mmCIF file of C-alpha atoms in Angstrom:
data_model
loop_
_atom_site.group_PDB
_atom_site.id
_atom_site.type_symbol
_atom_site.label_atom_id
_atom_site.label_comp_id
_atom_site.label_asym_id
_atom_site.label_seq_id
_atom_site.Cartn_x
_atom_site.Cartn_y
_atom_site.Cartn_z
ATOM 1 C CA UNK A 1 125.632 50.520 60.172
ATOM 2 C CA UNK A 2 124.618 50.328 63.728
ATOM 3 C CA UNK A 3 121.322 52.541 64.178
ATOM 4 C CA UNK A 4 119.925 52.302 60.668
ATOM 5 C CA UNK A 5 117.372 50.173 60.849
ATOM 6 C CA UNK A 6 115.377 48.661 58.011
ATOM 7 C CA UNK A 7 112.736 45.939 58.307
ATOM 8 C CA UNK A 8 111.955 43.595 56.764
ATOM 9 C CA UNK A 9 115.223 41.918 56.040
ATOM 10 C CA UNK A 10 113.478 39.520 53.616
ATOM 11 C CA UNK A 11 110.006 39.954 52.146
ATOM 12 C CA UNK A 12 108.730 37.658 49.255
ATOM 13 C CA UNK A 13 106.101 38.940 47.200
ATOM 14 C CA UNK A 14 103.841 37.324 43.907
ATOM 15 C CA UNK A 15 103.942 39.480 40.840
ATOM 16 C CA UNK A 16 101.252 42.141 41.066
ATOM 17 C CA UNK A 17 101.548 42.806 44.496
ATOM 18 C CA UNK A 18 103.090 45.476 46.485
ATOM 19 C CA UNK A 19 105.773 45.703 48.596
ATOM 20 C CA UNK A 20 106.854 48.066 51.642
ATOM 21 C CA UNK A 21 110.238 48.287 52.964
ATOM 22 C CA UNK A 22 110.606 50.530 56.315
ATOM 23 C CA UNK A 23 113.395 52.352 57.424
ATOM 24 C CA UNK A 24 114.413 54.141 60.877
ATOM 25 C CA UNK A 25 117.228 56.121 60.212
ATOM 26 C CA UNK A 26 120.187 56.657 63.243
ATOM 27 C CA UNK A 27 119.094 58.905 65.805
ATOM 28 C CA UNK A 28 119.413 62.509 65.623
ATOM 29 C CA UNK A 29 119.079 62.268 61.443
ATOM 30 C CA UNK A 30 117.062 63.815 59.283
ATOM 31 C CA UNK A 31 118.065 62.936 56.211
ATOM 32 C CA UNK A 32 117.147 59.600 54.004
ATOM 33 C CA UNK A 33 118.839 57.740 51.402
ATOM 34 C CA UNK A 34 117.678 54.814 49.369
ATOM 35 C CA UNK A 35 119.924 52.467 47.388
ATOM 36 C CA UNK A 36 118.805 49.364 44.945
ATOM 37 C CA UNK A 37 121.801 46.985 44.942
ATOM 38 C CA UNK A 38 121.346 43.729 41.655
ATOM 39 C CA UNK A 39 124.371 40.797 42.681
ATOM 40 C CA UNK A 40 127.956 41.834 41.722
ATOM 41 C CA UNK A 41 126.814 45.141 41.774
ATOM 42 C CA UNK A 42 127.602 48.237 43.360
ATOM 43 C CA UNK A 43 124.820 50.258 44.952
ATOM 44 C CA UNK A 44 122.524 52.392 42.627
ATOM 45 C CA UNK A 45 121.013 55.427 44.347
ATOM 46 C CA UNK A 46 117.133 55.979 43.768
ATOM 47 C CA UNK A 47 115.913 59.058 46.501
ATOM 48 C CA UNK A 48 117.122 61.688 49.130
ATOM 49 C CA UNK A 49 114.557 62.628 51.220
ATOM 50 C CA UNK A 50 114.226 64.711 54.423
ATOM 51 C CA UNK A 51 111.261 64.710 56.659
ATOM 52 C CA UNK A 52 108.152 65.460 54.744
ATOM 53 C CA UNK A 53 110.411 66.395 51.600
ATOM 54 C CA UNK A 54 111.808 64.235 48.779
ATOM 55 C CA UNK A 55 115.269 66.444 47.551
ATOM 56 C CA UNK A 56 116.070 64.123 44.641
ATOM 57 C CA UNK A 57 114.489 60.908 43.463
ATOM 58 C CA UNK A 58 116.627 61.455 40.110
ATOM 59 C CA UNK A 59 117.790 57.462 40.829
ATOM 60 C CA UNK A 60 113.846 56.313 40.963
ATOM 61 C CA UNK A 61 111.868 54.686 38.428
ATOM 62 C CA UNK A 62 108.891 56.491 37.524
ATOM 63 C CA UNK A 63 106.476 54.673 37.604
ATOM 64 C CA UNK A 64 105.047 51.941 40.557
ATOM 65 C CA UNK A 65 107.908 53.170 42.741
ATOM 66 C CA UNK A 66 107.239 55.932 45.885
ATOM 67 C CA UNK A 67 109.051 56.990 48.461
ATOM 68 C CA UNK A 68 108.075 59.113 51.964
ATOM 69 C CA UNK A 69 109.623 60.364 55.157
ATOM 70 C CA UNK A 70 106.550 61.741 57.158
ATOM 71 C CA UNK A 71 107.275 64.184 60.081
ATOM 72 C CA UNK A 72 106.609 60.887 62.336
ATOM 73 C CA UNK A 73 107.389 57.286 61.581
ATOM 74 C CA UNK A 74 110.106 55.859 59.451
ATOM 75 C CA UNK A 75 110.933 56.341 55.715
ATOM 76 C CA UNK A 76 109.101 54.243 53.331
ATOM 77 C CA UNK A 77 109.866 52.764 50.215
ATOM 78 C CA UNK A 78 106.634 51.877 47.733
ATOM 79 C CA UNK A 79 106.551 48.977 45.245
ATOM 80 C CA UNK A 80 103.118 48.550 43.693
ATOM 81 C CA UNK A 81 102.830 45.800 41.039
ATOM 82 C CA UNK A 82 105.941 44.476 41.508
ATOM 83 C CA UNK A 83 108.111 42.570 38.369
ATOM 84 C CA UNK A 84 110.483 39.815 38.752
ATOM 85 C CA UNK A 85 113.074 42.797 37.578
ATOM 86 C CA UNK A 86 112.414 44.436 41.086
ATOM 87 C CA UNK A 87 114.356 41.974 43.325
ATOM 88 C CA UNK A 88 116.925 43.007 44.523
ATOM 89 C CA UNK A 89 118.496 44.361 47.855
ATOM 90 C CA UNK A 90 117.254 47.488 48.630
ATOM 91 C CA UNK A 91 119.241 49.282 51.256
ATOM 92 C CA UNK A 92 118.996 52.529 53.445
ATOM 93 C CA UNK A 93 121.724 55.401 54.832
ATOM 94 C CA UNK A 94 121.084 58.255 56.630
ATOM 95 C CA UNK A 95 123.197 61.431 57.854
ATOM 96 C CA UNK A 96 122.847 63.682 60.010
ATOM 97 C CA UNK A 97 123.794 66.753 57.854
ATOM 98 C CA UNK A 98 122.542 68.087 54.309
ATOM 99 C CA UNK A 99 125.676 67.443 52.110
ATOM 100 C CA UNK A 100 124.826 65.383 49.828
ATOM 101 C CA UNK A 101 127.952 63.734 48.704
ATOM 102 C CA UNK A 102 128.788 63.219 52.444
ATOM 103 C CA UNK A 103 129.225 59.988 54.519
ATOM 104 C CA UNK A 104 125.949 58.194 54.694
ATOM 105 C CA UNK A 105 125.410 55.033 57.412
ATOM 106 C CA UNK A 106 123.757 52.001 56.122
ATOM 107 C CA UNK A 107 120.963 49.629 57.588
ATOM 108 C CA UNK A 108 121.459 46.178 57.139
ATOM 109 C CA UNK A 109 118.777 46.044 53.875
ATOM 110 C CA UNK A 110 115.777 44.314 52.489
ATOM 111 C CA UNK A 111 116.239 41.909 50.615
ATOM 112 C CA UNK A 112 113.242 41.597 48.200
ATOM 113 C CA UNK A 113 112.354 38.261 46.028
ATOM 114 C CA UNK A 114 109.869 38.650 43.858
ATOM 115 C CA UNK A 115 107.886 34.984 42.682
ATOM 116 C CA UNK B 1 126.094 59.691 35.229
ATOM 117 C CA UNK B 2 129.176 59.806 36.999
ATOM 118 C CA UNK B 3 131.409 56.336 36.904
ATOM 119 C CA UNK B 4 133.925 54.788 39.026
ATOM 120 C CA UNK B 5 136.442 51.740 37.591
ATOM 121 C CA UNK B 6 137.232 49.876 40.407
ATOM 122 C CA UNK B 7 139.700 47.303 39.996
ATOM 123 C CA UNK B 8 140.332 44.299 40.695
ATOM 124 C CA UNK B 9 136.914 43.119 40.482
ATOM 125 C CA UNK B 10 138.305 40.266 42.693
ATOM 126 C CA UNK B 11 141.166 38.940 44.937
ATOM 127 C CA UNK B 12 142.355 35.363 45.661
ATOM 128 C CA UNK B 13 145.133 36.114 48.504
ATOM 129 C CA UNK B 14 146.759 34.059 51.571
ATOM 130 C CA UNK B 15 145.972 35.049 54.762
ATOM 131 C CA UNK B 16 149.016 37.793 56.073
ATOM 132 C CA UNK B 17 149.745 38.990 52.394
ATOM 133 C CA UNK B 18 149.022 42.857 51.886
ATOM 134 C CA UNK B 19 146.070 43.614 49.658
ATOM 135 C CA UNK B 20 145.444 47.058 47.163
ATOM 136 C CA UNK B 21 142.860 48.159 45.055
ATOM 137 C CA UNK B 22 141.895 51.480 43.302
ATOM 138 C CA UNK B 23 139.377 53.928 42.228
ATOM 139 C CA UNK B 24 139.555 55.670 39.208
ATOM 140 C CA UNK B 25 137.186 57.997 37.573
ATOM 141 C CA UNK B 26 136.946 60.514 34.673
ATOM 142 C CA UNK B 27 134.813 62.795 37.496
ATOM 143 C CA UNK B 28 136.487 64.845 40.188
ATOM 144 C CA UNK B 29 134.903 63.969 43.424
ATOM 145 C CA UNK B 30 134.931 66.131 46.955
ATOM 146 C CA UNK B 31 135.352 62.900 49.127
ATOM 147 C CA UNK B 32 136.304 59.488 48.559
ATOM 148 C CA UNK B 33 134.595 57.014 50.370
ATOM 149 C CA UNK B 34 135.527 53.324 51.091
ATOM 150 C CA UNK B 35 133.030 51.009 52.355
ATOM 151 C CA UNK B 36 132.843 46.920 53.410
ATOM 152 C CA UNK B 37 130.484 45.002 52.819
ATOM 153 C CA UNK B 38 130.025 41.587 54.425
ATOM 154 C CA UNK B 39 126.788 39.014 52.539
ATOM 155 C CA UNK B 40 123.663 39.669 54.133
ATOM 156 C CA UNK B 41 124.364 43.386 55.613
ATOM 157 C CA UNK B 42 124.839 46.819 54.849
ATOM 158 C CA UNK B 43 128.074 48.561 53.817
ATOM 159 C CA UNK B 44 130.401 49.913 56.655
ATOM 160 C CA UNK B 45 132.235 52.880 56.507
ATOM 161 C CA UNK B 46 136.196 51.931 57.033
ATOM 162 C CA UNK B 47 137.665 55.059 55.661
ATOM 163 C CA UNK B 48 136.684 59.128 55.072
ATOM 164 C CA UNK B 49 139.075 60.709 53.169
ATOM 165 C CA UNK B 50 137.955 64.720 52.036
ATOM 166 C CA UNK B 51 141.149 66.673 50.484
ATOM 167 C CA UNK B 52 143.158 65.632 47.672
ATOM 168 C CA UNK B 53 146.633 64.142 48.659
ATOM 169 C CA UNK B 54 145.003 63.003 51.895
ATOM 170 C CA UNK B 55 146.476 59.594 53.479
ATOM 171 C CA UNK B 56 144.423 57.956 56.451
ATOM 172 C CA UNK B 57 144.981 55.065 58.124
ATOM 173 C CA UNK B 58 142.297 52.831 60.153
ATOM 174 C CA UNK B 59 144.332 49.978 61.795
ATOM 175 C CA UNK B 60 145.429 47.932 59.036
ATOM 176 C CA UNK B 61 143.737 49.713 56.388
ATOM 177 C CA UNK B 62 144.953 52.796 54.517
ATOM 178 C CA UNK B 63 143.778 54.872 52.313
ATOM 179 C CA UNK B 64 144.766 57.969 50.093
ATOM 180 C CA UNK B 65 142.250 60.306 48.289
ATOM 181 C CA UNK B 66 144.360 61.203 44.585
ATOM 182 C CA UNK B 67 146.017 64.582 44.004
ATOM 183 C CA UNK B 68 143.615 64.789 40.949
ATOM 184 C CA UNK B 69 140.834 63.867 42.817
ATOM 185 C CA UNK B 70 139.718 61.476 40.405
ATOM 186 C CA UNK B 71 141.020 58.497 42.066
ATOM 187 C CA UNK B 72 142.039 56.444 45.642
ATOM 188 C CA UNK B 73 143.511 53.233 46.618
ATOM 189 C CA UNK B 74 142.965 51.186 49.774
ATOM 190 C CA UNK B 75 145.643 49.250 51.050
ATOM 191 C CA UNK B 76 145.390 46.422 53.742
ATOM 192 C CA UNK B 77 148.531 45.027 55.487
ATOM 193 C CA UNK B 78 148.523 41.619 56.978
ATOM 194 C CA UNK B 79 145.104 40.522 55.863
ATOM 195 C CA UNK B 80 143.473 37.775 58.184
ATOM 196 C CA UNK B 81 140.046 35.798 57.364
ATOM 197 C CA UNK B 82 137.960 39.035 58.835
ATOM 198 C CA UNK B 83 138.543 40.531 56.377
ATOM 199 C CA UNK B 84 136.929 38.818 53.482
ATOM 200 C CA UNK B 85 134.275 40.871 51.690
ATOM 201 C CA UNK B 86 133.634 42.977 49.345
ATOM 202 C CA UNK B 87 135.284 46.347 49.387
ATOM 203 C CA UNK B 88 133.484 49.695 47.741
ATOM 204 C CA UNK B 89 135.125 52.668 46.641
ATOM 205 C CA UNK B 90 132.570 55.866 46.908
ATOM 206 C CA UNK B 91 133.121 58.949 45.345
ATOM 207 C CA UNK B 92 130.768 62.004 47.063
ATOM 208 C CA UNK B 93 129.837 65.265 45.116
ATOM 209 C CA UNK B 94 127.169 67.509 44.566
ATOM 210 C CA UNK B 95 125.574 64.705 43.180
ATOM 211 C CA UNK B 96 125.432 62.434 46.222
ATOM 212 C CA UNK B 97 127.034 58.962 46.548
ATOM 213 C CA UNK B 98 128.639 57.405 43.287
ATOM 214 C CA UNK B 99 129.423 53.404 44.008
ATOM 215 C CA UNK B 100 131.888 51.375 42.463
ATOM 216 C CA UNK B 101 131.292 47.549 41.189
ATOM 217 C CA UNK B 102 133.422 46.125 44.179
ATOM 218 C CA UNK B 103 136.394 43.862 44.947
ATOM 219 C CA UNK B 104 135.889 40.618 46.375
ATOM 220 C CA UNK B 105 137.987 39.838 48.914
ATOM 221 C CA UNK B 106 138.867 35.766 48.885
ATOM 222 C CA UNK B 107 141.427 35.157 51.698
ATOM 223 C CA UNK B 108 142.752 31.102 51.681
ATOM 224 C CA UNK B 109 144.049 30.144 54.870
#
């Protein structure tokens, strides 16, 4: 996962509030993916985005949760009024070419707690 | 959505015993994926596999994408304490990534 970067690694947040998790994806990539992880899970996907385009947020919830990928800056993901539900791990890949289904290299994650 | 069975969900092994654990799905996928994941970080990509019948090897690890395509196993010889984790299988398709649950890896010394 070296190059992926996602800050924070932890963020706590009170119910109601809204969280923002960044992501820098490797060098040289264009393309963004965001996974939700619960314990003993596998990852769930939630978006694909390139820059200034989202491909496929088929994975997202539709309501309080956004996702961007402006032509400068990293990715973000949006939480407004978060739930207790929402915590989770909340992780980030990137590649550097448009298949889909491809490999994808992972950033350490956010780990989000919500009180 | 698509599914992967991933079994076993977890392993209690000594350390220098060999290891295996499989994907299966009803889906056929284009690649097969397997992934580690230590606690606290992201998963890392051990093993690529992309045509059915494909066998790879990475070190100690080995891994075959099925003829069918619906399925793979990961094999590791001579496990040592590194290698504790948990282990994803990760079927790619036109529908991007598809994870499995994971297999703990528990290795007593």
């Amino acid at each position: 996962n070296a190059g992926v970067m996602q800050n924070p690694r932890h963020l706590v947040r009170r119910r109601g509030q809204e969280a923002r998790l960044r992501c820098s994806p490797m060098k040289g990539h264009s393309h963004v993916y965001w996974y939700r992880q619960l314990p003993e899970e596998g990852l769930k996907f939630m978006v694909y985005l390139q820059k200034e385009n989202i491909i496929d947020e088929s994975g997202m919830p539709k309501e309080r949760f956004s996702a961007e990928f402006p032509k400068e800056g990293p990715s973000i993901l949006r939480i407004q009024q978060v739930v207790r539900g929402d915590s989770a791990a909340y992780f980030c890949a990137s590649s550097p070419a448009p298949d889909f289904g491809n490999i994808q290299y992972f950033g350490a994650g956010t780990r989000l707690s919500v009180l | 959505g698509q599914q992967l069975n991933q079994s076993p969900q977890s392993m209690f092994i000594q350390e220098g015993e060999d290891v295996s654990m499989n994907c299966t799905s009803s889906s056929i996928f284009n690649t097969w994926l397997w992934y580690k994941q230590d606690p606290g970080e992201g998963p890392v990509l051990l093993i690529a596999l992309y045509k059915a019948g494909e066998l790879t090897s990475n070190g100690r690890l080995t891994a075959q994408f099925g003829i069918t395509r619906k399925d793979s196993f990961l094999n590791i010889s001579a496990s040592i304490p590194s290698d504790v984790g948990i282990y994803f299988c990760v079927g790619g398709g036109a529908d991007g990534l598809t994870f499995g649950k994971g297999t703990h890896l528990i290795i007593q010394p």
